[in-house]
Amino acid sequence: MTAAVQGTPHVSAGAAMWKRFRRNRLALMGLVIVGFLMVLAILSPMLAPADPARQTLDDKRMAPGIKYKLGADEFGRDIASRLIYGSRVALVVGLVSVLIALLLGTALGTVAGYLGGGVDEVVMRAMDVLLAFPYLLLAIAIVSALGPGLANTILAVGIWATPAFARVVRGSVISVKEQEYVQAARAIGASTSRIIVRHVLPNCISVVVVYSALYMASAILLEAALSFLGLGIQPPTPSWGLMVSTGRDYLVIAPHIATFPGLAIAFAVLGFNLLGDGLRDALDPKLRT
Amino acid sequence: MTRFVLRRLLAMIPVLLGVVLLIMVTIDLIPGDPAALMLGQGATPEMVAKLRASLDLDQPLPVRYVRYIARLLRGDLGRSVREGRRVNTEIADVWPATVQLGLAAMTLAVAIGIPVGMMSARRPYSLLDNLVRIVSLAGLSMPIFWTGIMLVVVFSLWLGWLPAGGRGSWYHLILPAVTLATPSIAMLARMTRSTMLDVLREDYIRTAQAKGVATRGVMVRHALRNALIPVVTILGLQTGQLLGGAVLTETVFAWPGIGRMLVRAIFARDYVLLQGGVLVLAVTFVMINLLVDLSYAYLDPRITYQ
C-alpha cells in the first residue's frame, strides 16, 4: 500500500514481500530446508534406500558404511530410511498441530479482541492458565491422561500452541478494530461477521503466517521430546525423538544410532526457524531483529 | 508500590484456580476407571473403591474441586498411590536437586548469553556477529535431550572427563547444567543482540558518543541498562523453558530432581504424584513471572504503578 503511494503502482504487497525475502540468504536457506523436508516426506517410498521396518538381525548396530549409509539400528534396520520416513511423522505432527492452534487461537483471539469486555477477560484468563504451565508440562499432562500415540500427541502439541496464536491475533484485532475503515464499514451497516472476515482478519494474516512457521519448529521439537520420553509416537513408527531414545542404550558401542536422528531434528527445526525469521523480516520490516 | 504488588497477587488467583482445575480434570480424560488404572491389575474391588473415595472421584466435579482446593490450602498434596508416601515429602526430597540444576543453568545463560549478545551487537553483520547468529540459531534448534546425550558421548564416554549421570560432586552438575542452559543461552544472546541494536539507534546513544564517552561506557551504562527490560522479560519466560527442560535433562542424566520424579509417576500411573509435581512447577513459574514484573520497577524508573 505504501509502495503504491510512493509511485510504484505495479508492485503488489506480495511481490514486495518476496523481494525482501529473496535478499535474505538465511531465509532462503530456511525455505530450501523446508522444501527439502517436504519432498522427503512426500516421496519417502521412492527416496528411501530400504524398507524402514525390515530387520536384518545380522546387521544389528552396524556402523555407517557402504551397506547402510547412516548405519543400522538395534534391530538391523536402515537408519537412513527410517530418518526419511520419520520426516513424515515430524511434518504431520507439526502441520496438523499448528493448524489446530491456528484455527482455535485465531477464533478465540478474534472473539476476545473484537468483542472485548467480559468475553475478552474470560478467554484471555483461560489462555493465561494454559501459559502458566512451564514448557512441556501441559503436553505431558494431556498425553499422560489420554495415553500416547500420534493423535494424542498432535492434540497435546496443538493445545500447547493455541494461547500464543490467541494472544497475537487478539492484539492485532484490537489495533485494527478502531481504524477508520472498520468504523466506516460499521457505519454503513456491515454485519459483525462481515467486518471480521473482510476487514479485521486479513490484517492478522502476516502475523499468523510468521507464528505458524516458528511454531512448526517448536511443534517438531515438542513431538520429539514427548516421543523421547516414551509419551508420544510409539514404536515401531519411525519418529526421530523415539530413535534418539532407543539409541541411548547403545552409546558406547554404537553412538551413531542416537546421533543421526538428533541431527535430523535440529536440521528440520533450524529450517522452520530460519523460514519464520525470514518471513517476519519480510512481512513486517518494523519487527526486524 | 504495595498496592501494585497486592493487585498483581490478586490477579494471580483466578489463574491459579484455573491451573488447579485443569490439573484436576486431566484425570477425567483417562479412559476407563482412573482408580483401577492407578492401582494396576492386582487390585481388589475394595481397594479401588477406597482409592476412588479418597480422591473424591465418586463426587460431582464442583464438590471435588472445592475439597481439592481446601486440601491444597492446608498444604496437602495427597498421598502417592504407589508408595503411599505424602506427595509433599516426595517433592521436598527432589526439589533441591531441580533448583540447583535450574539455578546453575540460569547462571550460565545470563553469564554467557548477555555478553555474547552485546559483543554481537557492537559490530552488526561482522564475522563475529554472523557466527553468533548462526551458532545461537543452532543452539535453539537442537533438542536438549540430544544435546545432553552428545555431551555424554564426548565428555564421559570418549574423554572420560565428566560423569555421565547422577548427582554428587560439582563435576556431576556441569554436563546437565550446560545441556539445560543451551537453548536459553542462545535465546538470551539473540534477544540481547536485537534489543541492543534497537537501543543503539536512539538519539541519546549518539549524544553520549558525541560527548566522548568511551564505547565500553556507552554499551554498558547507556545501552545495556535500557536493553535489559525486554531481556528480563525473556529471562522470566525462560524459567518456564528451564523447568520443563529439566524433565528432559534429568531423564538423560539420571538427575534425581522433580522432572525425573514426574516421568516415574507417569509410567507408574501415579496421577496423584504427577498432579502434585505439575502443580508445584506451574505455581513456581507463575511466581517467577510475578517477580519479573516487579523487577521492571527497579530497572526502569519511568514505570509507575497505579
Coordinates of C-alpha atoms in Angstrom, one line a residue:
Chain A
M1 CA 0.0 0.0 0.0
T2 CA 2.8 2.4 0.8
A3 CA 4.6 1.2 -2.3
A4 CA 1.6 2.5 -4.4
V5 CA 1.7 5.8 -2.7
Q6 CA 5.4 6.1 -3.4
G7 CA 4.8 5.8 -7.1
T8 CA 5.4 2.2 -7.9
P9 CA 1.8 1.2 -8.6
H10 CA 2.6 -2.2 -10.2
V11 CA 4.3 -3.7 -7.1
S12 CA 1.9 -5.7 -5.1
A13 CA 2.4 -6.3 -1.4
G14 CA 3.2 -9.9 -2.1
A15 CA 5.9 -9.0 -4.7
A16 CA 7.4 -6.5 -2.4
M17 CA 7.5 -9.1 0.4
W18 CA 9.1 -11.7 -1.9
K19 CA 11.7 -9.1 -2.9
R20 CA 12.7 -8.5 0.7
F21 CA 12.6 -12.3 1.5
R22 CA 14.8 -13.1 -1.5
R23 CA 17.5 -10.8 -0.4
N24 CA 17.8 -12.6 3.0
R25 CA 20.2 -15.5 2.5
L26 CA 19.3 -17.2 5.7
A27 CA 15.6 -17.1 5.0
L28 CA 16.2 -18.6 1.6
M29 CA 18.2 -21.4 3.3
G30 CA 15.2 -22.0 5.5
L31 CA 12.9 -22.2 2.5
V32 CA 15.2 -24.7 0.9
I33 CA 15.4 -26.9 4.0
V34 CA 11.7 -26.9 4.5
G35 CA 11.2 -27.7 0.8
F36 CA 13.7 -30.5 1.0
L37 CA 11.8 -31.9 4.0
M38 CA 8.5 -31.8 2.2
V39 CA 10.0 -33.7 -0.7
L40 CA 11.4 -36.3 1.6
A41 CA 8.1 -36.7 3.3
I42 CA 6.0 -36.9 0.2
L43 CA 8.4 -39.1 -1.8
S44 CA 9.6 -41.3 1.2
P45 CA 8.9 -44.6 -0.6
M46 CA 10.8 -43.6 -3.6
L47 CA 13.7 -41.9 -1.8
A48 CA 14.3 -44.4 1.0
P49 CA 17.0 -46.9 0.1
A50 CA 15.3 -49.7 2.1
D51 CA 12.1 -50.6 3.8
P52 CA 12.2 -48.7 7.2
A53 CA 10.7 -51.7 9.0
R54 CA 12.8 -54.5 7.6
Q55 CA 15.0 -56.1 10.3
T56 CA 18.3 -57.7 9.4
L57 CA 19.4 -59.1 12.7
D58 CA 22.9 -60.0 11.4
D59 CA 23.5 -56.3 10.8
K60 CA 22.4 -55.1 14.2
R61 CA 24.0 -51.8 15.2
M62 CA 26.3 -51.8 12.1
A63 CA 28.3 -48.6 11.8
P64 CA 27.7 -46.3 8.8
G65 CA 29.3 -47.5 5.7
I66 CA 28.6 -48.9 2.2
K67 CA 25.7 -51.1 3.1
Y68 CA 24.0 -48.6 5.4
K69 CA 24.9 -45.0 4.7
L70 CA 24.0 -43.9 8.2
G71 CA 24.3 -47.3 9.8
A72 CA 21.8 -49.8 11.2
D73 CA 19.9 -49.6 14.4
E74 CA 19.4 -52.1 17.2
F75 CA 17.2 -54.3 15.1
G76 CA 19.4 -54.0 12.0
R77 CA 17.0 -51.6 10.3
D78 CA 18.4 -49.0 7.9
I79 CA 18.7 -45.7 9.8
A80 CA 18.7 -43.5 6.7
S81 CA 15.4 -45.0 5.5
R82 CA 13.9 -44.6 9.0
L83 CA 15.0 -40.9 9.0
I84 CA 13.4 -40.3 5.7
Y85 CA 10.1 -41.9 6.8
G86 CA 10.5 -40.0 10.1
S87 CA 10.2 -36.7 8.3
R88 CA 6.5 -37.7 7.6
V89 CA 5.8 -38.1 11.4
A90 CA 7.6 -34.8 12.2
L91 CA 5.8 -32.8 9.4
V92 CA 2.4 -34.4 10.0
V93 CA 2.5 -33.7 13.8
G94 CA 3.8 -30.2 13.1
L95 CA 1.4 -29.2 10.4
V96 CA -1.8 -30.6 12.0
S97 CA -1.0 -29.4 15.5
V98 CA -0.1 -25.9 14.2
L99 CA -3.3 -25.9 12.1
I100 CA -5.3 -26.8 15.3
A101 CA -3.6 -24.0 17.2
L102 CA -4.0 -21.6 14.3
L103 CA -7.8 -22.2 13.9
L104 CA -8.5 -22.3 17.6
G105 CA -6.2 -19.5 18.5
T106 CA -7.4 -17.2 15.7
A107 CA -11.1 -17.9 16.6
L108 CA -10.5 -17.2 20.3
G109 CA -8.3 -14.2 19.7
T110 CA -10.7 -12.6 17.3
V111 CA -13.7 -13.1 19.5
A112 CA -11.8 -11.8 22.6
G113 CA -10.3 -8.8 20.8
Y114 CA -13.3 -7.8 18.8
L115 CA -16.0 -8.2 21.5
G116 CA -13.8 -7.1 24.4
G117 CA -15.2 -6.7 27.9
G118 CA -16.2 -9.8 29.8
V119 CA -15.7 -12.2 26.9
D120 CA -12.2 -10.9 26.4
E121 CA -11.5 -11.2 30.1
V122 CA -12.7 -14.9 30.3
V123 CA -10.9 -16.0 27.1
M124 CA -7.6 -14.4 28.0
R125 CA -7.6 -15.6 31.6
A126 CA -8.2 -19.1 30.2
M127 CA -5.2 -18.6 27.9
D128 CA -3.1 -17.4 30.9
V129 CA -4.0 -20.6 32.6
L130 CA -2.5 -22.6 29.7
L131 CA 0.5 -20.4 29.7
A132 CA 1.1 -20.9 33.4
F133 CA 2.4 -24.4 32.7
P134 CA 6.1 -24.5 32.1
Y135 CA 7.2 -25.7 28.7
L136 CA 6.4 -29.4 28.0
L137 CA 4.4 -29.9 31.2
L138 CA 1.0 -29.1 29.7
A139 CA 1.6 -31.5 26.9
I140 CA 2.8 -34.1 29.4
A141 CA -0.3 -33.7 31.5
I142 CA -2.5 -34.1 28.5
V143 CA -0.7 -37.1 27.0
S144 CA -0.3 -38.9 30.3
A145 CA -4.0 -38.8 30.7
L146 CA -5.1 -39.5 27.1
G147 CA -2.3 -42.0 26.5
P148 CA 0.5 -41.9 24.0
G149 CA 0.1 -42.2 20.2
L150 CA 0.0 -40.0 17.1
A151 CA -3.4 -38.4 17.5
N152 CA -3.0 -37.6 21.2
T153 CA 0.5 -36.1 20.5
I154 CA -1.0 -33.9 17.8
L155 CA -3.7 -32.8 20.2
A156 CA -1.4 -32.0 23.0
V157 CA 1.0 -30.0 20.8
G158 CA -1.9 -28.2 19.3
I159 CA -3.4 -27.2 22.6
W160 CA 0.0 -26.1 23.9
A161 CA 0.5 -23.7 20.9
T162 CA -3.0 -22.2 21.0
P163 CA -2.6 -19.4 23.6
A164 CA 0.3 -17.9 21.6
F165 CA -1.9 -17.6 18.5
A166 CA -4.8 -16.3 20.5
R167 CA -2.7 -13.6 22.1
V168 CA -1.1 -12.3 19.0
V169 CA -4.4 -12.4 17.0
R170 CA -6.2 -10.6 19.8
G171 CA -3.5 -7.9 19.8
S172 CA -3.8 -7.3 16.1
V173 CA -7.6 -7.3 16.1
I174 CA -7.6 -4.7 18.8
S175 CA -5.2 -2.5 16.9
V176 CA -7.3 -2.8 13.7
K177 CA -10.7 -2.5 15.4
E178 CA -10.6 1.2 15.9
Q179 CA -9.2 2.0 12.4
E180 CA -11.3 4.4 10.3
Y181 CA -12.1 1.9 7.6
V182 CA -13.5 -0.5 10.1
Q183 CA -15.6 2.2 11.7
A184 CA -16.7 3.2 8.2
A185 CA -17.8 -0.4 7.4
R186 CA -19.7 -0.4 10.7
A187 CA -21.3 2.9 9.9
I188 CA -22.7 1.7 6.5
G189 CA -24.2 -1.2 8.3
A190 CA -21.9 -4.1 7.7
S191 CA -22.6 -7.1 9.9
T192 CA -20.1 -8.0 12.6
S193 CA -19.2 -11.3 10.9
R194 CA -18.6 -9.5 7.6
I195 CA -16.4 -6.9 9.3
I196 CA -14.4 -9.6 11.0
V197 CA -13.9 -11.7 7.9
R198 CA -13.4 -8.9 5.3
H199 CA -11.7 -6.2 7.3
V200 CA -10.2 -7.5 10.5
L201 CA -8.8 -10.9 9.8
P202 CA -6.9 -10.0 6.6
N203 CA -4.8 -7.8 8.8
C204 CA -3.8 -10.6 11.0
I205 CA -2.6 -12.9 8.2
S206 CA 1.0 -11.8 8.2
V207 CA 1.5 -12.3 11.9
V208 CA -0.3 -15.6 11.8
V209 CA 1.9 -16.8 8.9
V210 CA 5.1 -15.9 10.9
Y211 CA 3.8 -17.6 14.0
S212 CA 2.9 -20.7 12.0
A213 CA 6.4 -21.1 10.7
L214 CA 8.0 -20.5 14.1
Y215 CA 5.6 -22.8 15.9
M216 CA 6.2 -25.6 13.3
A217 CA 9.8 -25.5 14.7
S218 CA 8.6 -25.7 18.3
A219 CA 6.0 -28.4 17.5
I220 CA 8.6 -30.6 15.9
L221 CA 10.8 -30.1 19.0
L222 CA 7.9 -30.9 21.3
E223 CA 6.9 -34.0 19.4
A224 CA 10.5 -35.2 19.5
A225 CA 10.7 -34.5 23.3
L226 CA 7.4 -36.4 24.0
S227 CA 8.5 -39.3 21.9
F228 CA 11.9 -39.3 23.6
L229 CA 10.2 -39.6 26.9
G230 CA 8.0 -42.5 25.6
L231 CA 4.9 -40.4 25.8
G232 CA 4.5 -39.5 22.1
I233 CA 4.8 -41.6 19.0
Q234 CA 5.1 -45.3 19.8
P235 CA 7.3 -47.9 18.2
P236 CA 7.7 -49.2 15.5
T237 CA 6.7 -45.9 13.9
P238 CA 9.9 -44.1 13.0
S239 CA 9.8 -40.9 15.0
W240 CA 13.1 -39.0 15.3
G241 CA 12.7 -38.4 19.0
L242 CA 11.9 -42.1 19.6
M243 CA 15.0 -43.1 17.6
V244 CA 17.2 -40.9 19.8
S245 CA 15.7 -42.5 22.9
T246 CA 16.4 -46.1 21.8
G247 CA 19.9 -45.1 20.6
R248 CA 20.6 -44.1 24.2
D249 CA 21.1 -47.7 25.2
Y250 CA 23.9 -48.2 22.7
L251 CA 26.0 -45.1 23.2
V252 CA 29.2 -47.0 24.0
I253 CA 29.1 -49.5 21.1
A254 CA 27.0 -47.7 18.5
P255 CA 26.7 -43.9 19.1
H256 CA 25.5 -43.4 15.6
I257 CA 22.1 -44.7 16.4
A258 CA 21.3 -41.7 18.6
T259 CA 23.4 -39.2 16.7
F260 CA 21.7 -39.1 13.3
P261 CA 18.1 -38.7 14.4
G262 CA 19.1 -35.8 16.6
L263 CA 20.8 -34.1 13.7
A264 CA 17.6 -34.6 11.7
I265 CA 15.5 -32.9 14.4
A266 CA 17.9 -30.0 14.6
F267 CA 18.0 -29.7 10.8
A268 CA 14.2 -29.5 10.5
V269 CA 13.8 -27.2 13.4
L270 CA 16.5 -24.9 12.1
G271 CA 14.8 -24.8 8.7
F272 CA 11.5 -23.7 10.1
N273 CA 13.2 -21.2 12.4
L274 CA 15.1 -19.6 9.5
L275 CA 11.9 -19.5 7.4
G276 CA 9.9 -18.0 10.3
D277 CA 12.6 -15.3 11.0
G278 CA 12.8 -14.5 7.2
L279 CA 9.0 -14.2 6.9
R280 CA 8.9 -11.9 9.9
D281 CA 11.5 -9.7 8.4
A282 CA 9.9 -9.7 5.0
L283 CA 6.3 -9.2 6.1
D284 CA 6.9 -6.7 8.8
P285 CA 10.2 -4.7 8.4
K286 CA 9.4 -2.9 11.7
L287 CA 9.9 -6.2 13.6
R288 CA 13.4 -6.9 12.1
T289 CA 15.8 -8.3 14.6
Chain B
M1 CA 4.0 0.0 45.0
T2 CA 2.5 -2.1 47.8
R3 CA -0.9 -1.7 46.1
F4 CA 0.6 -2.8 42.8
V5 CA 2.0 -5.9 44.4
L6 CA -1.3 -6.7 46.1
R7 CA -3.2 -6.1 42.8
R8 CA -0.8 -8.4 41.0
L9 CA -1.2 -11.1 43.7
L10 CA -5.0 -10.8 43.5
A11 CA -4.9 -11.1 39.7
M12 CA -2.9 -14.4 40.1
I13 CA -5.7 -16.0 42.0
P14 CA -8.1 -16.8 39.0
V15 CA -5.1 -18.1 37.0
L16 CA -4.0 -20.4 39.9
L17 CA -7.6 -21.6 40.3
G18 CA -7.7 -22.4 36.6
V19 CA -4.4 -24.2 36.8
V20 CA -5.7 -26.4 39.7
L21 CA -9.0 -27.1 37.8
L22 CA -7.1 -28.1 34.7
I23 CA -4.7 -30.3 36.5
M24 CA -7.6 -31.9 38.4
V25 CA -9.7 -32.6 35.3
T26 CA -6.9 -34.2 33.4
I27 CA -7.7 -37.3 35.5
D28 CA -11.2 -37.3 33.9
L29 CA -9.6 -37.6 30.5
I30 CA -8.2 -41.0 31.4
P31 CA -10.2 -43.6 29.5
G32 CA -11.9 -46.1 31.9
D33 CA -11.7 -46.0 35.7
P34 CA -8.7 -43.9 36.8
A35 CA -8.7 -45.5 40.3
A36 CA -8.5 -49.1 38.8
L37 CA -5.9 -48.0 36.3
M38 CA -3.7 -46.4 39.0
L39 CA -3.7 -49.5 41.2
G40 CA -3.0 -51.9 38.4
Q41 CA -4.1 -55.4 37.9
G42 CA -3.6 -56.9 41.4
A43 CA -6.1 -54.6 42.9
T44 CA -9.2 -55.8 44.6
P45 CA -12.6 -54.0 44.1
E46 CA -12.4 -52.8 47.7
M47 CA -9.0 -51.2 47.1
V48 CA -10.3 -49.5 44.0
A49 CA -13.4 -48.2 45.8
K50 CA -11.3 -46.9 48.7
L51 CA -8.9 -45.0 46.4
R52 CA -11.9 -43.6 44.4
A53 CA -13.4 -42.4 47.6
S54 CA -10.2 -40.9 48.8
L55 CA -9.7 -39.0 45.6
D56 CA -13.4 -37.9 45.7
L57 CA -13.8 -39.4 42.2
D58 CA -17.3 -40.5 43.2
Q59 CA -18.3 -36.9 43.9
P60 CA -19.6 -34.4 41.4
L61 CA -17.0 -32.1 39.9
P62 CA -17.8 -29.0 41.9
V63 CA -17.6 -30.9 45.2
R64 CA -14.4 -32.5 44.2
Y65 CA -12.9 -29.2 43.2
V66 CA -13.8 -27.4 46.4
R67 CA -12.4 -30.3 48.5
Y68 CA -9.2 -30.3 46.4
I69 CA -8.7 -26.6 46.9
A70 CA -9.4 -26.9 50.6
R71 CA -6.7 -29.6 50.9
L72 CA -4.3 -27.5 48.9
L73 CA -4.9 -24.6 51.1
R74 CA -3.9 -26.8 54.1
G75 CA -0.7 -27.5 52.1
D76 CA -1.7 -31.1 51.5
L77 CA -1.0 -32.6 48.1
G78 CA -2.2 -36.0 48.9
R79 CA -0.5 -39.4 49.1
S80 CA 1.2 -41.1 46.2
V81 CA -0.7 -44.1 45.0
R82 CA 2.2 -46.5 44.7
E83 CA 4.3 -46.0 47.8
G84 CA 1.7 -44.3 50.0
R85 CA 4.1 -41.5 50.9
R86 CA 3.0 -38.0 51.2
V87 CA 3.4 -36.1 47.9
N88 CA 4.7 -33.1 49.9
T89 CA 7.6 -35.3 51.2
E90 CA 8.3 -36.8 47.8
I91 CA 8.6 -33.3 46.2
A92 CA 10.6 -31.9 49.1
D93 CA 13.1 -34.8 48.6
V94 CA 13.6 -34.0 44.9
W95 CA 13.1 -30.2 44.8
P96 CA 16.6 -29.1 45.9
A97 CA 18.2 -31.1 43.0
T98 CA 16.0 -29.4 40.5
V99 CA 16.6 -25.9 42.0
Q100 CA 20.3 -26.5 41.9
L101 CA 20.2 -27.5 38.3
G102 CA 17.9 -24.7 37.3
L103 CA 19.9 -22.0 39.0
A104 CA 23.2 -23.3 37.5
A105 CA 21.6 -23.3 34.0
M106 CA 20.2 -19.8 34.6
T107 CA 23.5 -18.5 35.7
L108 CA 25.2 -19.9 32.7
A109 CA 22.5 -18.5 30.4
V110 CA 23.0 -15.0 31.8
A111 CA 26.7 -15.1 32.2
I112 CA 27.2 -16.3 28.6
G113 CA 24.1 -15.2 26.7
I114 CA 24.0 -11.5 27.6
P115 CA 27.8 -10.7 27.0
V116 CA 27.7 -12.7 23.7
G117 CA 24.7 -10.7 22.6
M118 CA 26.4 -7.5 23.4
M119 CA 29.5 -8.4 21.6
S120 CA 27.4 -9.4 18.6
A121 CA 25.5 -6.1 18.6
R122 CA 28.7 -4.0 18.7
R123 CA 29.5 -4.7 15.1
P124 CA 26.4 -6.0 13.4
Y125 CA 26.9 -8.2 10.3
S126 CA 30.6 -8.6 11.1
L127 CA 32.2 -12.0 11.1
L128 CA 31.7 -12.4 14.8
D129 CA 28.1 -11.3 14.7
N130 CA 27.3 -13.7 11.8
L131 CA 29.0 -16.5 13.7
V132 CA 27.0 -15.7 16.9
R133 CA 23.7 -15.6 15.0
I134 CA 24.3 -18.9 13.3
V135 CA 25.5 -20.7 16.5
S136 CA 22.7 -19.3 18.5
L137 CA 20.1 -20.4 16.0
A138 CA 21.7 -23.9 16.0
G139 CA 21.5 -23.8 19.8
L140 CA 17.8 -23.1 19.7
S141 CA 17.2 -25.8 17.1
M142 CA 18.9 -28.7 18.9
P143 CA 16.7 -30.8 21.1
I144 CA 18.2 -30.6 24.5
F145 CA 17.8 -34.3 25.3
W146 CA 20.0 -35.0 22.2
T147 CA 22.5 -32.2 23.2
G148 CA 22.8 -33.9 26.6
I149 CA 23.4 -37.3 25.0
M150 CA 26.1 -36.0 22.7
L151 CA 27.9 -34.3 25.6
V152 CA 27.8 -37.6 27.4
V153 CA 29.3 -39.4 24.4
V154 CA 32.1 -36.9 24.1
F155 CA 32.9 -35.8 27.6
S156 CA 32.1 -39.0 29.5
L157 CA 32.5 -41.9 27.2
W158 CA 35.3 -40.7 24.9
L159 CA 37.3 -38.3 27.0
G160 CA 36.3 -39.6 30.4
W161 CA 36.4 -36.2 31.9
L162 CA 33.0 -35.9 33.5
P163 CA 30.5 -38.3 35.0
A164 CA 27.6 -39.4 32.6
G165 CA 24.9 -39.1 35.3
G166 CA 23.9 -39.0 38.9
R167 CA 24.3 -36.2 41.4
G168 CA 27.1 -35.8 43.9
S169 CA 30.1 -33.6 43.3
W170 CA 30.2 -30.3 41.3
Y171 CA 31.5 -32.4 38.4
H172 CA 28.1 -34.1 38.2
L173 CA 26.5 -30.7 37.7
I174 CA 28.5 -29.5 34.7
L175 CA 27.0 -31.5 31.8
P176 CA 23.4 -31.3 32.9
A177 CA 23.7 -27.5 33.5
V178 CA 25.3 -26.9 30.1
T179 CA 22.6 -29.1 28.5
L180 CA 19.7 -27.3 30.1
A181 CA 21.2 -23.9 29.5
T182 CA 22.0 -24.3 25.8
P183 CA 18.6 -23.0 24.4
S184 CA 18.5 -20.3 27.0
I185 CA 22.0 -19.1 26.2
A186 CA 21.0 -18.9 22.5
M187 CA 17.7 -17.2 23.2
L188 CA 19.3 -14.6 25.5
A189 CA 22.1 -13.9 23.1
R190 CA 19.6 -13.3 20.3
M191 CA 17.4 -11.1 22.4
T192 CA 20.2 -9.1 23.8
R193 CA 21.6 -8.5 20.4
S194 CA 18.3 -7.3 18.9
T195 CA 17.3 -5.1 21.7
M196 CA 20.8 -3.6 21.9
L197 CA 20.7 -2.8 18.2
D198 CA 17.3 -1.1 18.7
V199 CA 18.7 0.9 21.7
L200 CA 21.9 1.8 19.9
R201 CA 19.9 3.6 17.2
E202 CA 18.5 6.0 19.8
D203 CA 19.5 9.7 20.0
Y204 CA 20.8 9.6 23.5
I205 CA 23.4 7.0 22.4
R206 CA 24.6 9.3 19.7
T207 CA 24.7 12.1 22.2
A208 CA 26.8 10.0 24.6
Q209 CA 29.2 9.1 21.8
A210 CA 29.4 12.7 20.7
K211 CA 30.3 13.7 24.2
G212 CA 33.2 11.4 24.0
V213 CA 32.0 8.6 26.3
A214 CA 34.1 5.5 25.6
T215 CA 32.4 2.7 23.6
R216 CA 32.5 0.5 26.6
G217 CA 30.8 3.1 28.8
V218 CA 28.1 3.7 26.1
M219 CA 27.5 0.0 25.7
V220 CA 27.2 -0.8 29.4
R221 CA 25.9 2.4 31.1
H222 CA 23.6 3.8 28.3
A223 CA 22.6 0.9 26.1
L224 CA 22.6 -2.2 28.3
R225 CA 20.5 -0.7 31.0
N226 CA 17.8 0.2 28.5
A227 CA 18.1 -3.1 26.6
L228 CA 17.7 -5.1 29.8
I229 CA 13.9 -4.7 30.2
P230 CA 12.9 -7.0 27.3
V231 CA 15.8 -9.2 28.2
V232 CA 14.4 -9.6 31.7
T233 CA 11.0 -10.5 30.3
I234 CA 12.6 -13.2 28.2
L235 CA 14.5 -14.4 31.3
G236 CA 11.2 -14.9 33.1
L237 CA 9.8 -16.8 30.2
Q238 CA 13.0 -18.8 30.0
T239 CA 12.4 -20.1 33.5
G240 CA 9.4 -22.0 32.1
Q241 CA 11.7 -23.4 29.5
L242 CA 14.2 -24.4 32.2
L243 CA 11.6 -26.0 34.4
G244 CA 10.1 -28.0 31.5
G245 CA 13.5 -28.7 30.1
A246 CA 14.5 -30.2 33.5
V247 CA 12.2 -33.1 32.8
L248 CA 14.3 -34.0 29.7
T249 CA 17.7 -33.1 31.2
E250 CA 17.1 -35.0 34.4
T251 CA 15.9 -38.1 32.4
V252 CA 19.1 -38.0 30.3
F253 CA 21.5 -37.6 33.3
A254 CA 19.6 -39.6 35.9
W255 CA 19.5 -36.3 37.9
P256 CA 17.3 -37.0 41.0
G257 CA 15.0 -34.0 40.6
I258 CA 11.3 -33.3 40.1
G259 CA 11.5 -33.9 36.4
R260 CA 12.6 -37.4 36.8
M261 CA 10.0 -37.9 39.5
L262 CA 7.3 -36.8 37.1
V263 CA 8.4 -39.2 34.4
R264 CA 8.5 -42.0 37.0
A265 CA 5.0 -41.0 38.2
I266 CA 3.6 -41.1 34.6
F267 CA 4.9 -44.6 34.0
A268 CA 3.7 -45.8 37.4
R269 CA 0.4 -44.2 36.5
D270 CA 0.6 -42.4 39.8
Y271 CA -1.6 -39.5 38.9
V272 CA -1.7 -38.0 42.4
L273 CA 2.1 -37.7 42.4
L274 CA 2.0 -36.3 38.9
Q275 CA -0.6 -33.7 39.7
G276 CA 1.3 -32.6 42.7
G277 CA 4.5 -32.2 40.8
V278 CA 2.9 -30.4 37.8
L279 CA 1.1 -28.1 40.2
V280 CA 4.3 -27.1 42.1
L281 CA 6.1 -26.4 38.9
A282 CA 3.2 -24.3 37.5
V283 CA 2.9 -22.3 40.7
T284 CA 6.7 -21.7 40.7
F285 CA 6.6 -20.4 37.1
V286 CA 3.7 -18.0 37.9
M287 CA 5.5 -16.7 40.9
I288 CA 8.7 -16.1 39.0
N289 CA 6.9 -14.2 36.4
L290 CA 5.4 -12.0 39.1
L291 CA 8.9 -11.3 40.3
V292 CA 9.9 -10.4 36.8
D293 CA 7.1 -7.9 36.6
L294 CA 8.1 -6.3 39.9
S295 CA 11.7 -6.1 38.8
Y296 CA 10.8 -3.7 36.0
A297 CA 10.3 -1.0 38.6
Y298 CA 13.9 -1.4 39.6
L299 CA 15.2 -1.4 36.1
D300 CA 13.0 1.3 34.6
P301 CA 12.1 4.2 37.0
R302 CA 9.8 5.5 34.3
I303 CA 7.4 2.8 35.0
T304 CA 4.9 3.9 37.7
Y305 CA 2.4 1.7 39.4
Q306 CA -1.0 3.0 39.9

